[in-house]
Tab-separated table of N, CA and C in Angstrom:
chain	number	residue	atom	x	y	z
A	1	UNK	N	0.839	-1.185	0.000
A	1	UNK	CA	0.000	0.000	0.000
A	1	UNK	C	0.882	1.246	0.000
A	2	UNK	N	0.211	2.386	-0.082
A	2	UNK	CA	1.364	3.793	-0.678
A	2	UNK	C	0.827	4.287	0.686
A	3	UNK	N	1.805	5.153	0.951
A	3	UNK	CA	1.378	6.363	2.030
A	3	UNK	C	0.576	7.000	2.263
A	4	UNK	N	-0.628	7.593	1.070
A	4	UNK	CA	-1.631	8.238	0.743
A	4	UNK	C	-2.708	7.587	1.568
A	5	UNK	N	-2.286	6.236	1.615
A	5	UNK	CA	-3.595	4.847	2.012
A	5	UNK	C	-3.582	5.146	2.848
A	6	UNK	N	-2.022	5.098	3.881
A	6	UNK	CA	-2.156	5.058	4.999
A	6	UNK	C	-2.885	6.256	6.176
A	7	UNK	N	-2.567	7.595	5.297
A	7	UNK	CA	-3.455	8.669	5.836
A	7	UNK	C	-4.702	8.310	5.659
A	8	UNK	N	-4.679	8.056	4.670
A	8	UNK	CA	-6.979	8.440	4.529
A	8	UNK	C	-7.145	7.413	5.180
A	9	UNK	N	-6.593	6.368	5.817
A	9	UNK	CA	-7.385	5.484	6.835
A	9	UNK	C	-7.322	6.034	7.895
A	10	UNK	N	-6.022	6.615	9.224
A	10	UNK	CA	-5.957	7.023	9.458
A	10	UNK	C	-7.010	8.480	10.037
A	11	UNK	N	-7.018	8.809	8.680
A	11	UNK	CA	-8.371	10.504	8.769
A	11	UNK	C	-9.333	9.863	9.022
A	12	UNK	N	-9.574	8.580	8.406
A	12	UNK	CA	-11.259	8.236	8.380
A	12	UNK	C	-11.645	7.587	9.994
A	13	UNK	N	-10.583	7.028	9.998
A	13	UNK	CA	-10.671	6.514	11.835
A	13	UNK	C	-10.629	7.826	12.541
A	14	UNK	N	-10.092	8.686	12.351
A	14	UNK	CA	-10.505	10.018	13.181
A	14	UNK	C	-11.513	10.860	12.827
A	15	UNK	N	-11.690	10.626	12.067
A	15	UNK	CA	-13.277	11.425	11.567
A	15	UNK	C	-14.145	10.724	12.386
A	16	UNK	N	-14.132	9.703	11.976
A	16	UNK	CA	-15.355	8.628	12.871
A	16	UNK	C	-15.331	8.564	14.276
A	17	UNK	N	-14.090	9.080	14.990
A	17	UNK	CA	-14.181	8.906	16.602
A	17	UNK	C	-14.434	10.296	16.781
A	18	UNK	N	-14.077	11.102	15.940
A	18	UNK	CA	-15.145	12.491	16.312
A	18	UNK	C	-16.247	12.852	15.899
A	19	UNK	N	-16.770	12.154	14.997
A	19	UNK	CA	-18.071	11.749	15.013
A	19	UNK	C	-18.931	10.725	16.582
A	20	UNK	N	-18.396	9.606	17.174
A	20	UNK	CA	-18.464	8.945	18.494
A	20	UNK	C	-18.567	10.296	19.075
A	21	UNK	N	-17.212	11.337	19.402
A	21	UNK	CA	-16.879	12.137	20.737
A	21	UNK	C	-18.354	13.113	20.747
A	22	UNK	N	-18.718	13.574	19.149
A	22	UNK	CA	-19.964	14.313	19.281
A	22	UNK	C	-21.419	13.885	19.753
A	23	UNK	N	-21.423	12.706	19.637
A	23	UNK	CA	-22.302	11.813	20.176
A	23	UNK	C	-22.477	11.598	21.722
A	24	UNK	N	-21.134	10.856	22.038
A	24	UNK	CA	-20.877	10.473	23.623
A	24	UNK	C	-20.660	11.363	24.032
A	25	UNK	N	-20.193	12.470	24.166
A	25	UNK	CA	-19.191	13.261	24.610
A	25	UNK	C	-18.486	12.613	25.483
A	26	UNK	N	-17.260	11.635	24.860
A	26	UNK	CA	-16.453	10.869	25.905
A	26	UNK	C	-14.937	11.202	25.506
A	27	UNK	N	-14.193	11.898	26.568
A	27	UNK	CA	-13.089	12.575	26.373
A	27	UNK	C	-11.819	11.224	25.701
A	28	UNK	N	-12.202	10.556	26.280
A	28	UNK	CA	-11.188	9.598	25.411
A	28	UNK	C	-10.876	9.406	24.084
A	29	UNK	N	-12.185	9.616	23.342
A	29	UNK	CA	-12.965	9.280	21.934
A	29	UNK	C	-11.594	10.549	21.256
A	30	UNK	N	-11.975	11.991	21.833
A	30	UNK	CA	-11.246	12.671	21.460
A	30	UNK	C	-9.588	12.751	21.313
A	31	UNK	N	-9.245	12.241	22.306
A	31	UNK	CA	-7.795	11.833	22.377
A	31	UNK	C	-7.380	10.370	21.591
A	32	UNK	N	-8.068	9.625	21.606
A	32	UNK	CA	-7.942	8.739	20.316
A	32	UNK	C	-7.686	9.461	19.146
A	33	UNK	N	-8.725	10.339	18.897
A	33	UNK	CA	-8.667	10.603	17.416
A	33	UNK	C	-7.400	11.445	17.301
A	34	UNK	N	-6.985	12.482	18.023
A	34	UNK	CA	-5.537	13.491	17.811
A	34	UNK	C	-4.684	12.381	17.426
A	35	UNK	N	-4.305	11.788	18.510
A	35	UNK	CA	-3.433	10.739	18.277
A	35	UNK	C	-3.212	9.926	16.974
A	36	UNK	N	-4.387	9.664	16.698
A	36	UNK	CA	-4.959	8.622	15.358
A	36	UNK	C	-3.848	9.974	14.547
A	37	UNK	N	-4.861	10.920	14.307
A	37	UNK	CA	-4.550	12.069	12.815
A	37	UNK	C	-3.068	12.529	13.164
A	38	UNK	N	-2.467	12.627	13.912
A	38	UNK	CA	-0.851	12.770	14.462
A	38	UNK	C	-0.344	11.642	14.251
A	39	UNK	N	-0.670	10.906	13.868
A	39	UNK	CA	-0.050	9.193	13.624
A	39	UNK	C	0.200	9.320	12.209
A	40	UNK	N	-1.084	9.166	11.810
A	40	UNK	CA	-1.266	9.431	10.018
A	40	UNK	C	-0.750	10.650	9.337
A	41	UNK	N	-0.427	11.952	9.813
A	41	UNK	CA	0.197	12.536	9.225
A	41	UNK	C	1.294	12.683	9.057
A	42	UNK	N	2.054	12.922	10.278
A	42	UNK	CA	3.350	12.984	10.643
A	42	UNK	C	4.244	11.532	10.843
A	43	UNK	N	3.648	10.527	11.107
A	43	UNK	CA	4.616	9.440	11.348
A	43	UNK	C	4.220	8.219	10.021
A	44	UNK	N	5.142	7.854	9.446
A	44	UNK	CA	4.669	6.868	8.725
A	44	UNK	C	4.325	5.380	8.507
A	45	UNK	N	5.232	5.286	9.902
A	45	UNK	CA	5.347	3.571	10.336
A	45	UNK	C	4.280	3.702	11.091
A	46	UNK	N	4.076	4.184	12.384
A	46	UNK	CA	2.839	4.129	12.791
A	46	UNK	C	0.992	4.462	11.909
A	47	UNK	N	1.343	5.120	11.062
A	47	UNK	CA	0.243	4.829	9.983
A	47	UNK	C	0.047	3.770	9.449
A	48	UNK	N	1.471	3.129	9.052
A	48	UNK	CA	1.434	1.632	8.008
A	48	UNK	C	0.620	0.458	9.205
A	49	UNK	N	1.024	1.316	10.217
A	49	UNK	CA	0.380	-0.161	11.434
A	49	UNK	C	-0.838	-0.036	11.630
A	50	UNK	N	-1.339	1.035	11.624
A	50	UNK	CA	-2.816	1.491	11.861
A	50	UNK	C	-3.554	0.836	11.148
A	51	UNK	N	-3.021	1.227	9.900
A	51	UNK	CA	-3.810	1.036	8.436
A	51	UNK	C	-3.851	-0.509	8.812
A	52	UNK	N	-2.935	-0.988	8.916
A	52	UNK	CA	-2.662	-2.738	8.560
A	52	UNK	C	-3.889	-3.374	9.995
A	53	UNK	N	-3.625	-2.824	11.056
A	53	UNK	CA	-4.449	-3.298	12.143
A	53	UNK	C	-5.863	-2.892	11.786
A	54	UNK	N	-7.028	-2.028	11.139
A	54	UNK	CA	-7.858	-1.603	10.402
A	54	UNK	C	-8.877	-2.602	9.828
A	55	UNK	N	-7.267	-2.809	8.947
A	55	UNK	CA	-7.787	-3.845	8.127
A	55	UNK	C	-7.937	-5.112	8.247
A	56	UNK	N	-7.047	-5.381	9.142
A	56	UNK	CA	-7.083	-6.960	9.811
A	56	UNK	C	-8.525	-7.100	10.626
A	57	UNK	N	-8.977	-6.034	11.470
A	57	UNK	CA	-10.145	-5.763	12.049
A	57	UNK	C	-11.575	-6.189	11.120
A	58	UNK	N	-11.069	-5.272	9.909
A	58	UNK	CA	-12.355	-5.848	9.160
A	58	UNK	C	-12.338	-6.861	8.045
A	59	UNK	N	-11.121	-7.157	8.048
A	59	UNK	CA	-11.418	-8.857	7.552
A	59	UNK	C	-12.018	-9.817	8.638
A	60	UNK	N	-11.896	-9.871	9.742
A	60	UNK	CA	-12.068	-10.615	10.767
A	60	UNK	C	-13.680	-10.297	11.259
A	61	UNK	N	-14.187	-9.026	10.757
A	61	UNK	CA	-15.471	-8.995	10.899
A	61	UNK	C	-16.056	-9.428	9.626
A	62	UNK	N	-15.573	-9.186	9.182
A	62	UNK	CA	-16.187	-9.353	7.781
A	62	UNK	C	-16.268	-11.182	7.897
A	63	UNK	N	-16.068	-11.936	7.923
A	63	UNK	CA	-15.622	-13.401	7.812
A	63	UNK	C	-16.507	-13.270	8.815
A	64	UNK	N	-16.884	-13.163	10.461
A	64	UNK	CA	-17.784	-13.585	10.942
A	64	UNK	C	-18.904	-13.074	10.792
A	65	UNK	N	-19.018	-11.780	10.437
A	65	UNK	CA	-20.586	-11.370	10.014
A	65	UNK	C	-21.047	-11.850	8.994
A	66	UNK	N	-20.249	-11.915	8.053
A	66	UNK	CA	-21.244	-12.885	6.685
A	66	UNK	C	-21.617	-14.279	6.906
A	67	UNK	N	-20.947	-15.041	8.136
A	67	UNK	CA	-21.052	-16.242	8.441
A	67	UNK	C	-22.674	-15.834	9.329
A	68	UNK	N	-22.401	-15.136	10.312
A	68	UNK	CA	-23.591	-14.834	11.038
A	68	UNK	C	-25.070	-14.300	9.971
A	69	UNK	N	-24.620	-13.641	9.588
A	69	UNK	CA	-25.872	-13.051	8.843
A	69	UNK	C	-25.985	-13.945	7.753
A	70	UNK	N	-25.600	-14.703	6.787
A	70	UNK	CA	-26.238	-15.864	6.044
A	70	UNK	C	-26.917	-17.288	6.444
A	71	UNK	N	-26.279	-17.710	8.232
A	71	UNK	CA	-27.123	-18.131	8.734
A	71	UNK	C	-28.839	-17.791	9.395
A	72	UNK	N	-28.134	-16.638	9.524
A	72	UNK	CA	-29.748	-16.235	9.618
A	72	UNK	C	-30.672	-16.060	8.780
A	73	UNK	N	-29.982	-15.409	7.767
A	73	UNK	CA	-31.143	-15.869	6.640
A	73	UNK	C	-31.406	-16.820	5.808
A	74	UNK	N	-30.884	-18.031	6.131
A	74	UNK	CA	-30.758	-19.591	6.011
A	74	UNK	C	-31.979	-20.110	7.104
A	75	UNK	N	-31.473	-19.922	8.039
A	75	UNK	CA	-32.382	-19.985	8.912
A	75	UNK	C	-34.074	-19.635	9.160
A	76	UNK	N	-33.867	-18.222	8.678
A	76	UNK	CA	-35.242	-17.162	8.690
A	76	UNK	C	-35.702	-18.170	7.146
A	77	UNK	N	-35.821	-18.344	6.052
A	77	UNK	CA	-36.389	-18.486	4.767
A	77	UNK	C	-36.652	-20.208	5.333
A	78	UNK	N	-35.396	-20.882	5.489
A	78	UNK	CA	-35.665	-22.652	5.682
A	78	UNK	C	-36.704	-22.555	6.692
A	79	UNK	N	-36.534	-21.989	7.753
A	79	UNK	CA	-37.779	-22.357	8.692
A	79	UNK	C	-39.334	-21.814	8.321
A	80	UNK	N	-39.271	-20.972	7.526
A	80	UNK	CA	-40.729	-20.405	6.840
A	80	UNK	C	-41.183	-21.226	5.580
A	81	UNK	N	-39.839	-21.864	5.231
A	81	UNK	CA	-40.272	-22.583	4.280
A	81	UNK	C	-41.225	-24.232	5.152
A	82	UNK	N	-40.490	-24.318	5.693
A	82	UNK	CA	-40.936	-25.639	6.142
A	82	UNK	C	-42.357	-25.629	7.113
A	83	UNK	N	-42.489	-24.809	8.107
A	83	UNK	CA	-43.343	-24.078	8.072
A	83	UNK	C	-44.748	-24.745	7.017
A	84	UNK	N	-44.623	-23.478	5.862
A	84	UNK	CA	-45.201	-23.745	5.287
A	84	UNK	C	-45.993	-25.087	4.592
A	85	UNK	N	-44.882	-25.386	4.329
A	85	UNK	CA	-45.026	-27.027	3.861
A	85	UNK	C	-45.528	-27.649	4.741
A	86	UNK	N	-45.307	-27.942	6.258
A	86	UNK	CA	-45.877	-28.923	6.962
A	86	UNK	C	-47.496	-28.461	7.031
A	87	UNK	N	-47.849	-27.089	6.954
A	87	UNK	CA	-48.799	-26.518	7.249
A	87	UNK	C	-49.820	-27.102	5.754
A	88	UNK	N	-48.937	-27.363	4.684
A	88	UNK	CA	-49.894	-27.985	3.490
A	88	UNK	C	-49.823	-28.964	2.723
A	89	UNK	N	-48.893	-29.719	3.733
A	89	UNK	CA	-48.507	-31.242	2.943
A	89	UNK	C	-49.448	-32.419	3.305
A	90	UNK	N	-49.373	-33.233	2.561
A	90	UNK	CA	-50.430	-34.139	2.565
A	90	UNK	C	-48.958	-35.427	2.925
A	91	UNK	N	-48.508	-35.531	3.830
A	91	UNK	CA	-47.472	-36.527	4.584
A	91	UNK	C	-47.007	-37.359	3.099
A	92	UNK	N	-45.838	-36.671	2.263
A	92	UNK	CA	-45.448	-37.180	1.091
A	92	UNK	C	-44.778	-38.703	1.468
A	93	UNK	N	-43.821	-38.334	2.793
A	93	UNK	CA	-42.907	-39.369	2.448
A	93	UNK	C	-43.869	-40.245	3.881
A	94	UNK	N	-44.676	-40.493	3.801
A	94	UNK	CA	-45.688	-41.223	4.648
A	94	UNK	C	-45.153	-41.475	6.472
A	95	UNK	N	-44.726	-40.572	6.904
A	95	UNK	CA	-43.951	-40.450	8.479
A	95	UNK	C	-45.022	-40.447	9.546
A	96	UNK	N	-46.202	-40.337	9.194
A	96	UNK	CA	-47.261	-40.445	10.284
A	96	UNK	C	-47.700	-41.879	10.345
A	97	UNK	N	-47.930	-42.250	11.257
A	97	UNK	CA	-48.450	-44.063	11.383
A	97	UNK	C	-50.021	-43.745	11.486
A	98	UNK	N	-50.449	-44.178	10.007
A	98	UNK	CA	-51.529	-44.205	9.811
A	98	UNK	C	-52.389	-45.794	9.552
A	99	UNK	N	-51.189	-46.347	8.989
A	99	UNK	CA	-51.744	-48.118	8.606
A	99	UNK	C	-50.742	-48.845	9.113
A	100	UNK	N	-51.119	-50.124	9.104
A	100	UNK	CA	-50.046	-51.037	10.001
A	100	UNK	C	-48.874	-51.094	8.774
A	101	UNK	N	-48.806	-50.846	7.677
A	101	UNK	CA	-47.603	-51.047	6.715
A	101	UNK	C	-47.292	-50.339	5.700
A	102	UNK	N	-46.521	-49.672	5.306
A	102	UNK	CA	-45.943	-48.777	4.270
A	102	UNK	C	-45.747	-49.426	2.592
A	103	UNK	N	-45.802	-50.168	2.775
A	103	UNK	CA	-46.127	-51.103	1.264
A	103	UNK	C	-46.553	-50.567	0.454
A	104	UNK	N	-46.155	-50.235	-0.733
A	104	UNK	CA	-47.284	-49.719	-1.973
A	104	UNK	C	-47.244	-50.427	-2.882
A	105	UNK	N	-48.289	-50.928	-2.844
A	105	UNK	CA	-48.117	-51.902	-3.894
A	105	UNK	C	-48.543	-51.656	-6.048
A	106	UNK	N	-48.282	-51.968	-6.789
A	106	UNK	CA	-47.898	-50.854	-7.845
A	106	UNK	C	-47.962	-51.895	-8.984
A	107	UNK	N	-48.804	-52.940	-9.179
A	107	UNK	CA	-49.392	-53.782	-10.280
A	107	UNK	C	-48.962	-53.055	-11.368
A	108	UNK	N	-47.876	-53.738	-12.134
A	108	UNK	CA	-47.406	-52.977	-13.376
A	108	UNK	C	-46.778	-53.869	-13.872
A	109	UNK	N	-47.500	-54.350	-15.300
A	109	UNK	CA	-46.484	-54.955	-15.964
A	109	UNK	C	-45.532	-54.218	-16.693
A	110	UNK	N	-44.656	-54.323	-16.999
A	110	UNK	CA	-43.239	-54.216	-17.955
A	110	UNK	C	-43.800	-54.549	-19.155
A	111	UNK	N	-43.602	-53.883	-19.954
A	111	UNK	CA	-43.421	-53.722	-21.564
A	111	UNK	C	-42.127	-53.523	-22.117
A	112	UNK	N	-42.073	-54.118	-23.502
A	112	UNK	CA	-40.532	-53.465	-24.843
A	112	UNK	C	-40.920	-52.079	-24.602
A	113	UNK	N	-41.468	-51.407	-24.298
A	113	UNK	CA	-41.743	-49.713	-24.364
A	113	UNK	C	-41.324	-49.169	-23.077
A	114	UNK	N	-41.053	-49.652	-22.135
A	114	UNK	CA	-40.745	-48.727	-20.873
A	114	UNK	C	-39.590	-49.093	-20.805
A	115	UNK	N	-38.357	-49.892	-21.228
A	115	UNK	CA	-36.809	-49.859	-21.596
A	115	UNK	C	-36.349	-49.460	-23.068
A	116	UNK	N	-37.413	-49.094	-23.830
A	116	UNK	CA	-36.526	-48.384	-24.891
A	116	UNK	C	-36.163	-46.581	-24.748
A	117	UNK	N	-36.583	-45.662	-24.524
A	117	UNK	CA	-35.894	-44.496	-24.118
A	117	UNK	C	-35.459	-44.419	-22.428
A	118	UNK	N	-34.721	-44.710	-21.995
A	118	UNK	CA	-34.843	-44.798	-20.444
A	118	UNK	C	-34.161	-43.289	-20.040
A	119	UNK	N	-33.121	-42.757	-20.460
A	119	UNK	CA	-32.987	-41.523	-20.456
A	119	UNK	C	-34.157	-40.407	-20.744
């Protein structure tokens, strides 16, 4: 990454904790951020670390929030789906004990016509 990177991450992490400090008004928020924008301007190794720790931050969210949030909506749709279905199925794969035997029985003769296209 170039130096340029390393500021505008830098600015943007201090923009955003003075955005927090205007919110909270929590004196820390503010001294984070000097620090942050005195990091990123003036020092360059400590920017390259910022930047790099940043980003490690939101790969690491990133990887568990998409894990979290696609289960849930795995979750939210499969369970409405099923839901549904139990709410209008007529017991396909026959799981309710309704007769003493599951047998179906299916009188069919075989013909030359039901092995010539089988695909």
């Amino acid at each position: 990454m170039n130096k340029e990177k390393h500021k505008e991450t830098c600015l943007v992490i201090m923009t955003g904790l003075l955005v927090f400090w205007l919110i909270y008004k929590a004196n820390v928020l503010i001294t984070i951020a000097i620090v942050t924008g005195i990091a990123g301007a003036f020092i360059p190794a400590l920017a390259r670390w910022i930047h790099w720790a940043w980003y490690k931050l939101a790969d690491g969210m990133g990887y568990v929030m998409s894990k979290v949030i696609l289960s849930i909506i795995f979750f939210a749709f499969l369970s409405v789906i099923a839901v549904i279905y139990k709410a209008f199925s007529k017991d396909p794969l026959q799981l309710k004990k309704k007769k003493d035997t599951y047998w179906t029985s299916r009188n069919h003769s075989y013909s030359g016509k039901d092995i010539e296209n089988v695909w």
